[in-house]
Amino acid sequence: MHPHEGHHPPTGRPTSTWAVEHLRLRLTALHGELREAVARRAAVSARLSRPDLVPYCVTDDEVAVVLEEVDGAAAALGGLLSGAPPPQEPEPVAERELRRRASAEGVALPLDALATRFGLGRGEQDALLLAVAPEFDQGYERVYAYVVDQLSRRLPSVELLASVGARTPAQRLARRRALLPEAPLRRYGLLRAQGRAPLEAAQELVPGPGVFAFLLGWGGDVGLLGHDPGEVPGSGSATGSGSGSGVLPPYPSSAELTRLGRALGAGSIDLAGLWGCPPGGQPDAVQALAHAAGRPVRRLTSDIEADIRTAAVLGALLWIPVDGLHGGAIGDGPLAGGGADPAAAVCSVLLRSRTPVCLTGARPWRPAGLLAARAYAEVTVPAPGLTDRRAMWSAALPQLAGELLEDLAIRYRMSGGELRAVASVAGAGARLAGNGRPEPVTGHVEPAVATVTRGRGGSAVQAITPRRTLDDLVLPQSQARQIQEIASAFRAWPRVAERWGFARRSAYGGVKALFTGESGTGKTLSAEIVTGMLGLELLKVDLAQVISKWVGETEKNLEAAFRQAEESHAVLLFDEADAVFGKRGEVKQGTDRYANLEVGYLLQRLETSDGLVILTSNLKENIDPAFTRRFHFVVHFPRPAVPERRRLWSLAFPPEAPLAPDVDLDALARLDMTGAGIAAAARTAALRAADGDTGDGDGTVIAMRDVVRGVARQFQREARLLRPSELAEYAGMLREDG
């Protein structure tokens, strides 16, 4: 809870009381400055021999007086050229005393909180208060109109806010600078332009929504009062934490990035390209570059010309993510809908500017005209390897060490932003569990990772949190061993690929597995168990949502599924994958060619995926041979034999289930059923037993007769015939339902 949110200590005064007292002190001082401004205007009017003619014509006397004013303004430019900052006005004793008393009661004055948040000096605070003043009393509007000598301009304007309190032309120009669109008051939206004016001096300004109520201590969130859409947090801005701070390895230690950044800072180049870096790593890479250049970072918004002007005024590096800008389309980027060819619009502005710009993207974007007109250099920034990820985890969570640190670096390819989120959530979890006492953060890292990465299911994928373990898996020993090897291989692959150099010899990344066998033999269950062994989330692709009759839509949907799995650090499962991974056929009609293109795209995408991808199929022969060559593991799931069926029946009934003594699991195991069929039959038996009207018991136990009926129903669902001889002595229990 913040003191400026309207709350107050039980024994103290409300925040609004302190706020009103603070505003009274500040407005009293401003009233004196307003009186001086009115007096100056009256003195100018008094020097005119015919002031009554001023609204209709310019008299000789008026020209002479105005020329004196203009001469003073020209002389003030010399003071600005000297570069000397305007002198800081001392804070009144009464205000210091008020702040001391409020602080003693645990109250932060709202104006102080706002000034601290957005970096406002005393002159900027005065300008804001003058703009808010008409909210207190509309009489201010007539005073403002008199000061600017134009009755139609009653709202506070740039000219008015710059002149009130400025005793010299130099001070007036210095205050004008604080009212530029790029300065904090207007950049954050604390003051907003009202209408349009032919001159910037005549531009009228009004306070942003919520500012008036906040200053009065009526509550509100200071963070919502202003927002700069181009600001990059942590890049030296008013709401950031300093240039380059918080940037995780490997980017700050990259010699290439440092060299490129220093060249930007020295002016040797003014356009830099950072290519190959995944979207999640681009913010850290850009901030490391800007830190080496000694500049803050600003990001492209919807108005590139305004962005360039703001970056130039602030001495900042403008960051333009170009993913999606290729081919003249910017997708969902900030320029979406901004014109027919946003790529051309970006080029047009950059060709006219020399403000330092950084372009980032997974793929390079290099318009020849732009590279010819500007001083350009680039660096390829690959995704962090295992050693780099280990350093990133260690920097974000210094408490991690040993096997846990190594394991997290292997399993999760997180960006700097995600790692900072994990550290924050884990820290909050430790504080909550400790109930005020220090508690190790390490025990809260895994839940924090789940909070940050999971639950991102979309229309094409279903997010599944694994709940079953190896104890629930019933397979022959060889297949069970292969399932465990898949999890071990996924953990080992980053070390083998990067530290042992196998990535340079292999075209395939990550681990790919193919599960084949009849329905109900445990393929999907095994995928869930492997995922649970790795502590990850399973994303099951809904092929009905993925496959489209429209050309190119299937590839787009598949790309979204792959990207979602990579961003969520999840295992991707294509269940019954024959529909999209089937064999390519002879091209006999146009649709055959497009179907083959889809398979070709999948082959390429499967190779580039660094995660764990599992496919299931009823028949291995249905999968295109080009896919099977790319699988590290091909596991065939046979129908369970008698020993496996015996264990499946024992697992089908939970320990809490009231199983009658007459249930003969050995007899049931002799029936040729899959694991899914056994589970379904057990569930049917339990439902029948619980319903005393349709069951053969009193609804308190699951009897053998209920199980036999469940088996019979399952055989019917599978369109199979259950022979009485298969049940031996229990054949008499097969009778029609009453």
XYZ file of C-alpha atoms in Angstrom:
738
model
C 0.000 0.000 0.000
C 1.354 3.404 -0.987
C 0.816 6.398 1.284
C -0.436 8.470 -1.637
C -3.273 6.091 -2.460
C -5.723 7.878 -0.186
C -5.153 5.790 2.947
C -3.775 7.213 6.156
C -2.407 5.936 9.471
C -5.063 5.192 12.120
C -3.855 8.030 14.322
C -2.849 10.511 11.591
C -4.495 12.841 9.133
C -5.754 11.626 5.731
C -3.396 11.955 2.770
C -5.833 14.398 1.161
C -5.377 16.813 4.077
C -1.622 16.886 3.580
C -2.081 17.141 -0.200
C -4.382 20.149 0.044
C -2.001 21.903 2.414
C 0.884 21.243 0.011
C -1.092 22.582 -2.963
C -2.088 25.655 -0.972
C 1.559 26.484 -0.318
C 2.578 25.969 -3.929
C -0.392 27.814 -5.433
C 0.136 30.743 -3.078
C 3.619 31.139 -4.509
C 2.308 30.763 -8.040
C -0.323 33.405 -7.401
C 2.482 35.856 -6.696
C 4.093 34.950 -10.007
C 0.750 35.305 -11.776
C 0.382 38.791 -10.292
C 3.817 39.659 -11.647
C 2.828 38.365 -15.098
C -0.385 40.420 -14.983
C 1.573 43.477 -13.894
C 4.006 43.063 -16.785
C 1.112 42.814 -19.225
C -0.507 45.915 -17.671
C 2.786 47.810 -17.943
C 3.065 46.939 -21.622
C -0.529 48.058 -22.213
C 0.070 51.297 -20.328
C 2.863 52.217 -22.712
C 0.466 52.153 -25.639
C -1.120 55.499 -26.496
C -4.221 53.874 -28.025
C -4.720 50.484 -26.298
C -8.314 50.489 -27.512
C -7.069 50.003 -31.079
C -4.929 46.926 -30.309
C -7.670 44.406 -31.197
C -8.134 46.049 -34.618
C -4.730 47.208 -35.827
C -1.040 47.493 -34.950
C -0.173 51.083 -33.996
C 3.232 52.721 -34.154
C 3.495 52.676 -30.359
C 2.689 48.996 -30.195
C 5.352 48.121 -32.779
C 7.988 49.926 -30.740
C 7.013 48.157 -27.533
C 6.892 44.734 -29.222
C 10.322 45.312 -30.775
C 11.773 45.820 -27.310
C 10.288 42.487 -26.261
C 11.707 40.771 -29.353
C 15.155 42.251 -28.706
C 15.061 40.794 -25.208
C 14.130 37.356 -26.542
C 16.992 37.464 -29.055
C 19.436 38.419 -26.333
C 18.257 35.452 -24.259
C 19.493 33.051 -26.940
C 23.024 33.880 -25.928
C 22.345 32.492 -22.469
C 21.077 29.240 -23.955
C 24.151 28.931 -26.176
C 26.390 29.140 -23.116
C 24.921 25.848 -21.941
C 24.600 27.042 -18.349
C 21.643 25.411 -16.605
C 19.007 27.733 -15.156
C 19.525 28.411 -11.437
C 17.512 26.205 -9.089
C 15.065 28.098 -6.930
C 15.380 27.382 -3.217
C 12.586 25.414 -1.614
C 10.503 27.501 0.825
C 10.966 26.726 4.511
C 7.224 26.190 5.000
C 7.172 23.481 2.345
C 10.165 21.701 3.856
C 8.476 21.722 7.244
C 5.223 20.385 5.779
C 7.083 17.545 4.086
C 8.889 16.701 7.330
C 5.649 16.516 9.309
C 3.894 14.439 6.638
C 6.834 12.034 6.476
C 6.718 11.612 10.248
C 3.167 10.268 9.855
C 4.171 7.960 7.007
C 2.541 10.045 4.262
C 4.183 10.848 0.919
C 2.863 14.091 -0.573
C 1.156 13.287 -3.916
C 2.963 16.041 -5.807
C 6.292 14.717 -4.525
C 5.344 11.155 -5.501
C 4.425 12.287 -8.996
C 7.606 14.360 -9.363
C 9.766 11.443 -8.233
C 8.060 8.964 -10.527
C 8.428 11.071 -13.662
C 11.564 13.063 -12.847
C 9.950 16.511 -12.671
C 11.921 19.542 -11.516
C 10.371 22.400 -9.576
C 9.702 24.465 -12.705
C 7.935 21.533 -14.349
C 5.857 21.010 -11.219
C 4.828 24.679 -11.318
C 3.799 24.345 -14.956
C 1.682 21.319 -14.093
C 0.016 23.137 -11.204
C -0.772 26.128 -13.426
C -2.393 23.771 -15.919
C -4.442 22.128 -13.132
C -5.463 25.446 -11.525
C -8.566 26.071 -13.732
C -9.955 22.813 -12.263
C -10.051 24.633 -8.895
C -11.576 27.874 -10.194
C -12.488 28.964 -13.728
C -11.394 32.471 -12.850
C -7.891 31.346 -13.727
C -8.970 31.120 -17.363
C -9.699 34.872 -17.577
C -6.387 35.643 -15.892
C -4.572 33.441 -18.411
C -6.358 35.149 -21.303
C -5.275 38.556 -19.972
C -1.631 37.478 -19.567
C -1.385 36.278 -23.193
C -3.432 39.300 -24.338
C -6.032 37.238 -26.194
C -9.464 36.609 -24.667
C -10.128 33.526 -26.827
C -7.100 31.705 -25.373
C -8.308 30.905 -21.869
C -6.675 27.527 -21.394
C -3.065 27.377 -20.243
C -0.767 27.502 -23.253
C 2.940 26.842 -23.768
C 3.499 30.609 -23.890
C 1.701 31.170 -20.568
C 3.341 28.272 -18.688
C 6.757 29.370 -19.880
C 6.297 33.028 -18.941
C 4.717 32.814 -15.479
C 7.533 32.800 -12.958
C 10.204 33.504 -15.572
C 11.786 36.828 -14.775
C 14.136 36.958 -17.759
C 13.850 35.932 -21.413
C 16.516 33.266 -20.765
C 14.401 31.688 -18.042
C 11.395 31.805 -20.341
C 13.234 29.894 -23.074
C 14.513 27.349 -20.563
C 10.929 26.707 -19.444
C 9.834 26.406 -23.069
C 12.261 23.498 -23.407
C 10.572 21.712 -20.495
C 7.261 22.001 -22.387
C 8.452 20.357 -25.601
C 6.487 17.264 -26.722
C 9.617 15.218 -25.992
C 10.021 16.535 -22.420
C 8.618 14.504 -19.482
C 5.434 16.532 -18.875
C 4.088 15.911 -22.363
C 5.954 12.713 -23.217
C 4.330 10.910 -20.307
C 0.951 12.539 -20.973
C 0.769 14.508 -17.697
C 0.011 17.486 -19.946
C -1.826 16.853 -23.203
C -2.272 19.072 -26.238
C -5.791 20.466 -26.631
C -6.647 21.105 -30.270
C -4.114 22.294 -32.809
C -2.259 25.590 -32.911
C -0.347 27.264 -35.777
C 2.590 27.924 -33.436
C 3.954 25.725 -30.659
C 3.866 28.726 -28.292
C 0.101 29.007 -28.749
C -0.514 25.286 -28.142
C -2.988 24.873 -25.298
C -2.266 22.172 -22.706
C -4.583 20.399 -20.273
C -3.758 17.938 -17.479
C -4.048 14.226 -18.216
C -6.864 12.113 -16.739
C -6.569 11.526 -13.014
C -3.876 14.138 -12.349
C -6.213 16.612 -10.590
C -7.689 13.996 -8.245
C -4.287 12.511 -7.490
C -2.763 15.875 -6.570
C -5.627 16.472 -4.146
C -4.867 13.172 -2.409
C -8.116 11.561 -3.472
C -6.307 8.365 -4.410
C -5.138 6.779 -7.619
C -2.116 4.939 -8.936
C 0.783 7.221 -9.811
C 1.972 4.691 -12.385
C -1.261 5.118 -14.363
C -1.084 8.912 -14.532
C 1.508 8.900 -17.296
C 2.838 6.523 -19.907
C 5.516 6.793 -22.573
C 4.832 4.068 -25.178
C 8.338 4.304 -26.602
C 10.108 3.916 -23.282
C 12.077 0.719 -22.677
C 12.140 -0.082 -18.921
C 15.607 -0.174 -17.421
C 17.209 1.936 -20.148
C 17.923 5.110 -18.223
C 14.403 6.558 -18.414
C 12.438 8.214 -15.641
C 10.671 4.993 -14.766
C 13.628 2.726 -15.583
C 16.520 1.587 -13.486
C 19.509 2.976 -15.324
C 21.202 2.382 -18.650
C 22.097 -1.234 -19.164
C 21.176 -2.272 -15.627
C 19.620 -5.670 -15.135
C 20.730 -6.956 -18.554
C 21.565 -10.628 -18.198
C 24.449 -12.513 -19.840
C 25.604 -13.281 -22.441
C 24.907 -9.924 -24.079
C 26.870 -7.563 -21.773
C 29.954 -9.777 -22.178
C 29.705 -10.024 -25.976
C 32.814 -8.468 -27.539
C 31.007 -7.978 -30.870
C 28.066 -6.178 -29.283
C 30.386 -3.989 -27.232
C 32.448 -3.035 -30.293
C 29.310 -2.230 -32.288
C 27.872 -0.174 -29.427
C 31.032 1.878 -29.039
C 31.004 2.604 -32.756
C 27.418 3.875 -32.402
C 28.407 6.040 -29.451
C 31.382 7.507 -31.318
C 29.311 8.238 -34.440
C 31.308 5.893 -36.679
C 28.044 4.204 -37.611
C 24.428 5.318 -37.180
C 22.553 2.149 -38.182
C 23.144 -1.238 -36.532
C 21.579 -4.623 -37.224
C 21.302 -7.413 -34.633
C 20.196 -10.562 -36.460
C 19.406 -14.117 -35.439
C 18.461 -13.301 -31.871
C 15.088 -14.788 -30.796
C 12.385 -12.218 -29.962
C 12.631 -12.854 -26.221
C 16.363 -12.083 -26.216
C 16.228 -8.945 -28.347
C 15.486 -6.468 -25.506
C 18.578 -7.559 -23.560
C 20.759 -7.502 -26.674
C 19.601 -3.979 -27.592
C 20.110 -2.676 -24.060
C 23.616 -4.146 -23.950
C 24.343 -2.409 -27.272
C 22.943 0.917 -26.000
C 24.886 0.596 -22.751
C 28.114 0.247 -24.724
C 27.071 3.293 -26.779
C 26.302 5.306 -23.632
C 22.713 5.996 -24.727
C 19.224 5.153 -23.436
C 16.912 3.063 -25.623
C 13.570 3.962 -27.140
C 11.311 1.582 -29.049
C 9.329 2.162 -32.218
C 5.665 3.053 -31.645
C 2.948 3.884 -34.177
C 4.519 7.192 -35.296
C 8.077 6.712 -36.510
C 8.646 10.405 -37.235
C 7.696 11.350 -33.671
C 9.858 8.487 -32.406
C 12.869 9.775 -34.331
C 12.355 13.327 -33.020
C 12.026 12.124 -29.422
C 15.079 9.893 -29.700
C 17.093 12.780 -31.168
C 16.067 15.181 -28.378
C 16.821 12.615 -25.662
C 20.063 11.433 -27.249
C 18.600 7.923 -27.362
C 19.035 4.908 -29.599
C 15.822 4.057 -31.469
C 15.095 0.320 -31.541
C 13.030 -1.034 -34.444
C 12.084 -4.758 -34.291
C 11.697 -5.773 -37.933
C 10.275 -9.310 -37.577
C 7.269 -9.226 -39.882
C 8.507 -6.146 -41.768
C 9.898 -8.328 -44.568
C 8.090 -8.009 -47.846
C 6.330 -4.813 -46.821
C 4.106 -6.400 -44.166
C 4.651 -5.769 -40.508
C 2.121 -8.266 -39.110
C 1.014 -7.326 -35.605
C 3.804 -4.775 -35.141
C 3.376 -1.128 -34.124
C 2.935 0.028 -37.711
C 0.147 -2.458 -38.495
C -2.620 -0.617 -40.267
C -0.452 2.457 -40.693
C -0.321 2.289 -44.475
C -0.121 0.058 -47.492
C 3.640 -0.381 -47.222
C 4.960 0.197 -43.692
C 8.422 -1.038 -44.734
C 8.644 1.780 -47.257
C 7.450 4.271 -44.623
C 10.189 3.170 -42.222
C 12.813 3.442 -44.959
C 11.598 6.879 -46.009
C 12.001 8.319 -42.509
C 15.321 6.619 -41.808
C 16.754 7.926 -45.080
C 16.110 11.495 -43.898
C 17.507 11.013 -40.414
C 20.879 10.394 -38.853
C 19.582 9.526 -35.380
C 21.212 6.232 -34.267
C 18.921 3.266 -34.956
C 19.151 -0.420 -34.078
C 17.278 -3.000 -36.160
C 16.620 -6.437 -34.685
C 15.054 -9.584 -36.074
C 15.313 -13.323 -36.379
C 15.963 -12.744 -40.078
C 17.921 -9.794 -41.534
C 16.131 -6.874 -43.143
C 18.562 -4.974 -45.362
C 16.970 -2.518 -47.839
C 19.773 -1.628 -50.260
C 18.887 2.068 -50.413
C 18.966 2.385 -46.638
C 22.327 0.645 -46.319
C 23.766 2.853 -49.059
C 22.592 6.083 -47.409
C 23.605 5.383 -43.804
C 26.700 4.079 -42.018
C 25.670 0.490 -41.345
C 27.188 -2.459 -39.492
C 25.666 -5.660 -38.154
C 26.232 -8.553 -35.762
C 24.700 -12.028 -35.733
C 23.465 -12.752 -32.222
C 22.640 -16.441 -31.856
C 20.351 -17.858 -29.197
C 22.211 -18.402 -25.903
C 23.897 -21.806 -25.604
C 24.003 -23.988 -22.510
C 26.953 -22.150 -20.930
C 25.267 -18.803 -21.582
C 21.947 -20.011 -20.178
C 23.720 -21.230 -17.069
C 25.224 -17.757 -16.621
C 21.808 -16.143 -17.178
C 20.152 -18.308 -14.520
C 22.999 -17.603 -12.110
C 22.759 -13.839 -12.685
C 18.974 -13.793 -12.238
C 18.995 -16.105 -9.193
C 22.427 -16.035 -7.506
C 21.174 -18.567 -4.923
C 21.172 -21.332 -7.549
C 24.175 -23.633 -7.807
C 25.296 -27.134 -8.685
C 22.987 -29.676 -10.273
C 19.853 -27.538 -9.915
C 21.446 -24.676 -11.851
C 22.650 -27.048 -14.571
C 19.277 -28.773 -14.809
C 17.343 -25.509 -15.173
C 19.732 -24.276 -17.844
C 19.254 -27.533 -19.776
C 15.475 -27.667 -19.590
C 14.549 -24.018 -20.118
C 15.697 -21.663 -22.874
C 14.393 -18.514 -21.226
C 14.846 -14.901 -22.220
C 16.095 -12.282 -19.802
C 12.575 -10.956 -19.246
C 11.250 -14.398 -18.386
C 14.145 -15.068 -16.003
C 13.561 -11.789 -14.196
C 9.883 -12.729 -13.881
C 10.827 -16.154 -12.468
C 13.154 -14.521 -9.931
C 10.437 -12.084 -8.852
C 7.737 -14.769 -8.515
C 10.102 -17.119 -6.670
C 11.074 -14.333 -4.281
C 7.435 -13.516 -3.592
C 6.711 -17.206 -2.988
C 9.584 -17.468 -0.517
C 8.380 -14.411 1.399
C 4.825 -15.731 1.490
C 5.903 -19.176 2.696
C 8.278 -17.706 5.256
C 5.523 -15.497 6.700
C 7.965 -12.662 7.255
C 10.963 -14.883 7.966
C 13.721 -15.466 5.384
C 13.249 -18.658 3.395
C 15.469 -20.086 0.617
C 14.291 -19.115 -2.857
C 15.538 -22.328 -4.472
C 12.516 -24.335 -3.375
C 10.195 -21.899 -5.143
C 11.943 -21.744 -8.513
C 10.094 -24.640 -10.166
C 6.611 -23.309 -9.238
C 7.723 -19.865 -10.422
C 8.815 -21.307 -13.769
C 5.403 -22.964 -14.121
C 3.680 -19.667 -13.326
C 5.691 -17.753 -15.911
C 5.685 -20.264 -18.766
C 2.584 -22.413 -18.542
C -1.070 -22.007 -19.342
C -0.512 -20.442 -22.753
C -2.817 -22.793 -24.614
C -4.503 -21.465 -27.731
C -7.160 -22.585 -30.186
C -4.803 -25.042 -31.895
C -3.183 -26.604 -28.824
C -4.358 -27.974 -25.507
C -2.128 -27.399 -22.487
C -1.821 -30.487 -20.275
C -0.124 -30.474 -16.888
C 1.290 -34.002 -16.363
C -0.202 -35.781 -13.360
C 0.723 -39.413 -13.988
C 4.144 -40.924 -13.312
C 6.213 -43.955 -14.260
C 4.250 -45.982 -11.705
C 1.179 -45.544 -13.927
C 2.963 -46.818 -17.031
C 2.518 -50.486 -17.870
C 4.766 -51.593 -20.743
C 7.162 -54.394 -21.533
C 10.601 -53.748 -20.082
C 12.253 -52.759 -23.364
C 9.640 -50.125 -24.195
C 9.594 -48.766 -20.634
C 13.362 -48.392 -20.791
C 13.096 -46.443 -24.048
C 10.585 -44.045 -22.491
C 13.066 -43.253 -19.715
C 15.852 -42.871 -22.280
C 13.865 -40.147 -24.080
C 13.811 -37.992 -20.941
C 17.496 -38.669 -20.305
C 18.389 -37.820 -23.911
C 16.544 -34.517 -23.757
C 18.482 -33.550 -20.652
C 21.774 -34.636 -22.186
C 21.323 -33.135 -25.651
C 22.370 -29.521 -24.851
C 25.609 -30.762 -23.304
C 26.295 -33.167 -26.177
C 25.339 -30.625 -28.840
C 27.141 -27.574 -27.501
C 29.961 -28.680 -25.240
C 30.850 -31.814 -27.190
C 30.375 -30.157 -30.574
C 27.754 -32.491 -32.059
C 25.555 -29.535 -33.045
C 28.062 -28.712 -35.799
C 27.745 -32.250 -37.197
C 23.966 -32.603 -37.009
C 21.271 -30.792 -38.943
C 18.641 -31.629 -36.343
C 18.136 -29.908 -33.007
C 16.291 -31.065 -29.935
C 14.907 -34.579 -29.494
C 12.193 -36.141 -31.679
C 10.266 -39.328 -30.821
C 7.685 -41.412 -32.687
C 5.257 -43.647 -30.797
C 3.407 -46.255 -32.876
C 0.810 -48.830 -31.953
C -2.907 -49.424 -31.687
C -5.203 -46.989 -29.965
C -5.289 -47.367 -26.206
C -1.833 -48.936 -25.838
C -0.368 -46.014 -23.855
C 1.188 -43.703 -26.454
C -0.373 -40.452 -25.210
C 0.071 -41.550 -21.589
C 3.778 -42.144 -22.238
C 4.120 -38.649 -23.722
C 2.560 -37.217 -20.573
C 4.877 -39.271 -18.352
C 8.018 -38.194 -20.256
C 6.890 -34.586 -19.935
C 6.319 -35.024 -16.201
C 9.788 -36.557 -15.760
C 11.246 -33.392 -17.275
C 9.061 -31.091 -15.171
C 7.621 -29.450 -18.289
C 4.165 -28.831 -19.728
C 2.637 -30.871 -22.553
C 1.027 -29.066 -25.487
C -1.227 -31.390 -27.466
C -1.945 -30.197 -30.997
C -5.599 -30.240 -32.012
C -5.289 -31.358 -35.635
C -8.916 -30.451 -36.353
C -7.982 -26.817 -35.659
C -4.636 -26.992 -37.475
C -5.550 -28.540 -40.826
C -7.209 -26.086 -43.200
C -8.512 -26.380 -46.730
C -7.087 -22.951 -47.505
C -3.651 -22.839 -49.079
C -0.964 -21.816 -46.599
C -3.254 -21.822 -43.542
C -2.120 -25.252 -42.323
C 1.533 -24.163 -42.332
C 0.627 -20.964 -40.490
C -1.275 -22.914 -37.820
C 1.558 -25.415 -37.439
C 4.083 -22.603 -37.074
C 1.934 -21.088 -34.327
C 1.903 -24.457 -32.507
C 5.686 -24.871 -32.759
C 6.311 -21.294 -31.656
C 3.930 -21.607 -28.732
C 5.719 -24.743 -27.546
C 9.088 -23.007 -27.825
C 7.905 -19.888 -25.997
C 6.268 -22.003 -23.272
C 9.276 -24.342 -23.001
C 6.821 -27.208 -23.434
C 6.810 -30.645 -25.033
C 4.854 -30.653 -28.300
C 2.620 -33.665 -28.982
C 1.036 -34.503 -32.343
C -1.494 -37.186 -31.446
C -2.588 -39.406 -34.343
C -0.175 -37.477 -36.526
C -0.878 -39.385 -39.751
C -3.060 -36.488 -40.927
C -0.161 -34.042 -41.200
C 2.908 -36.287 -41.232
C 1.578 -38.752 -43.803
C 3.357 -39.955 -46.904
C 3.790 -37.642 -49.848
C 2.039 -38.898 -52.917
C 2.161 -38.464 -56.661
C 0.949 -35.077 -57.833
C -2.228 -35.742 -59.788
C -4.071 -32.524 -59.027
C -3.329 -29.082 -57.602
C -4.242 -29.985 -54.032
C -1.692 -32.829 -54.047
C 1.083 -30.338 -54.688
C 0.005 -28.169 -51.766
C -0.281 -31.233 -49.499
C 3.285 -32.163 -50.381
C 4.378 -28.608 -49.619
C 2.856 -28.937 -46.146
C 4.869 -32.105 -45.530
C 7.998 -30.359 -46.775
C 7.400 -27.449 -44.432
C 6.939 -29.839 -41.513
C 10.218 -31.581 -42.314
C 12.046 -28.260 -42.168
C 10.268 -27.067 -39.018
C 10.872 -30.344 -37.237
C 14.593 -29.982 -37.887
C 14.823 -26.426 -36.542
C 12.894 -27.092 -33.333
C 15.187 -27.308 -30.305
C 12.526 -28.804 -28.050
C 11.098 -32.246 -27.495
C 8.530 -33.197 -30.154
C 6.531 -36.437 -29.892
C 4.347 -37.919 -32.622
C 1.906 -40.786 -32.175
C 0.532 -42.934 -34.969
C -1.530 -46.104 -35.147
C 0.624 -47.403 -37.990
C 4.283 -46.573 -38.517
C 3.840 -47.273 -42.220
C 1.519 -44.248 -42.508
C 4.319 -41.816 -41.615
C 6.421 -40.416 -44.453
C 9.874 -42.105 -44.437
C 11.503 -38.673 -44.521
C 10.078 -38.067 -41.056
C 11.079 -41.412 -39.570
C 14.714 -40.747 -40.469
C 14.591 -37.637 -38.308
C 13.349 -39.365 -35.156
C 15.890 -40.132 -32.464
C 13.489 -42.650 -30.904
C 10.872 -44.873 -32.510
C 8.926 -46.809 -29.874
C 6.343 -49.433 -30.820
C 3.565 -50.021 -28.271
C 2.227 -53.610 -28.527
C -1.082 -54.779 -27.163
C -0.484 -55.700 -23.523
C 0.190 -59.338 -22.655
C -1.305 -61.147 -19.648
C 1.243 -59.827 -17.073
C 0.730 -56.231 -18.264
C -3.058 -56.654 -18.308
C -2.991 -57.971 -14.740
C -1.200 -54.837 -13.592
C -3.438 -52.589 -15.686
C -6.530 -54.053 -13.997
C -5.000 -53.479 -10.558
C -4.234 -49.865 -11.468
C -7.677 -49.309 -13.010
C -9.320 -49.330 -9.554
C -8.035 -46.588 -7.219
C -7.090 -47.619 -3.659
C -10.187 -45.803 -2.376
C -12.535 -47.789 -4.631
C -14.675 -50.327 -2.657
C -13.652 -53.440 -4.616
C -15.515 -56.605 -3.583
C -13.467 -59.705 -2.674
C -15.024 -61.673 -5.534
C -13.355 -59.487 -8.239
C -10.968 -61.904 -9.985
C -8.191 -59.825 -11.606
C -6.430 -62.944 -12.899
C -9.505 -63.977 -14.859
C -9.940 -60.457 -16.195
C -6.289 -60.350 -17.282
C -6.945 -63.240 -19.669
C -9.202 -60.960 -21.748
C -7.478 -59.338 -24.762
C -7.907 -55.658 -23.933
C -5.768 -52.516 -24.188
C -4.957 -50.259 -21.281
C -7.508 -47.674 -22.385
C -10.166 -50.379 -22.750
C -9.453 -51.717 -19.262
C -9.670 -48.229 -17.744
C -12.982 -47.575 -19.523
C -14.433 -50.930 -18.420
C -13.422 -50.269 -14.792
C -15.058 -46.833 -14.897
C -18.278 -48.299 -16.346
C -18.295 -50.958 -13.611
C -17.875 -48.321 -10.900
C -20.726 -46.212 -12.278
C -22.982 -49.271 -12.496
C -22.134 -50.343 -8.955
C -22.733 -46.857 -7.545
C -26.229 -46.828 -9.052
C -28.152 -49.275 -6.875
C -31.097 -49.317 -9.300
C -29.146 -50.643 -12.296
C -26.376 -52.490 -10.459
C -26.580 -55.899 -8.877
C -25.502 -54.785 -5.418
C -26.514 -52.175 -2.869
C -24.274 -49.410 -4.266
C -21.571 -49.844 -1.642
C -19.080 -52.133 -3.435
C -17.904 -52.936 -6.967
C -18.653 -56.622 -7.507
C -17.330 -59.021 -10.150
C -20.750 -58.957 -11.850
C -20.397 -55.152 -12.290
C -16.934 -55.575 -13.784
C -18.122 -58.243 -16.228
C -20.885 -55.899 -17.396
C -18.324 -53.121 -17.809
C -16.159 -55.424 -19.926
C -19.149 -56.394 -22.081
C -20.023 -52.749 -22.692
C -16.428 -51.993 -23.684
C -16.373 -54.873 -26.171
C -19.579 -53.475 -27.666
C -18.011 -50.018 -28.012
C -15.063 -51.574 -29.827
C -17.424 -53.609 -32.063
C -15.928 -56.827 -30.762
C -17.641 -60.060 -29.682
C -17.117 -61.202 -26.097
C -17.385 -65.001 -26.046
C -18.626 -66.616 -22.826
C -15.696 -69.046 -22.982
C -13.303 -66.127 -22.465
C -14.851 -65.515 -19.031
C -14.761 -69.225 -18.031
C -16.632 -69.663 -14.737
C -17.932 -66.062 -14.889
C -19.748 -66.577 -18.213
C -23.071 -66.902 -16.408
C -22.837 -63.231 -15.395
C -23.379 -62.212 -19.028
C -27.071 -61.497 -19.261
C -29.174 -58.774 -20.785
C -29.815 -55.676 -18.735
C -33.147 -55.627 -17.034
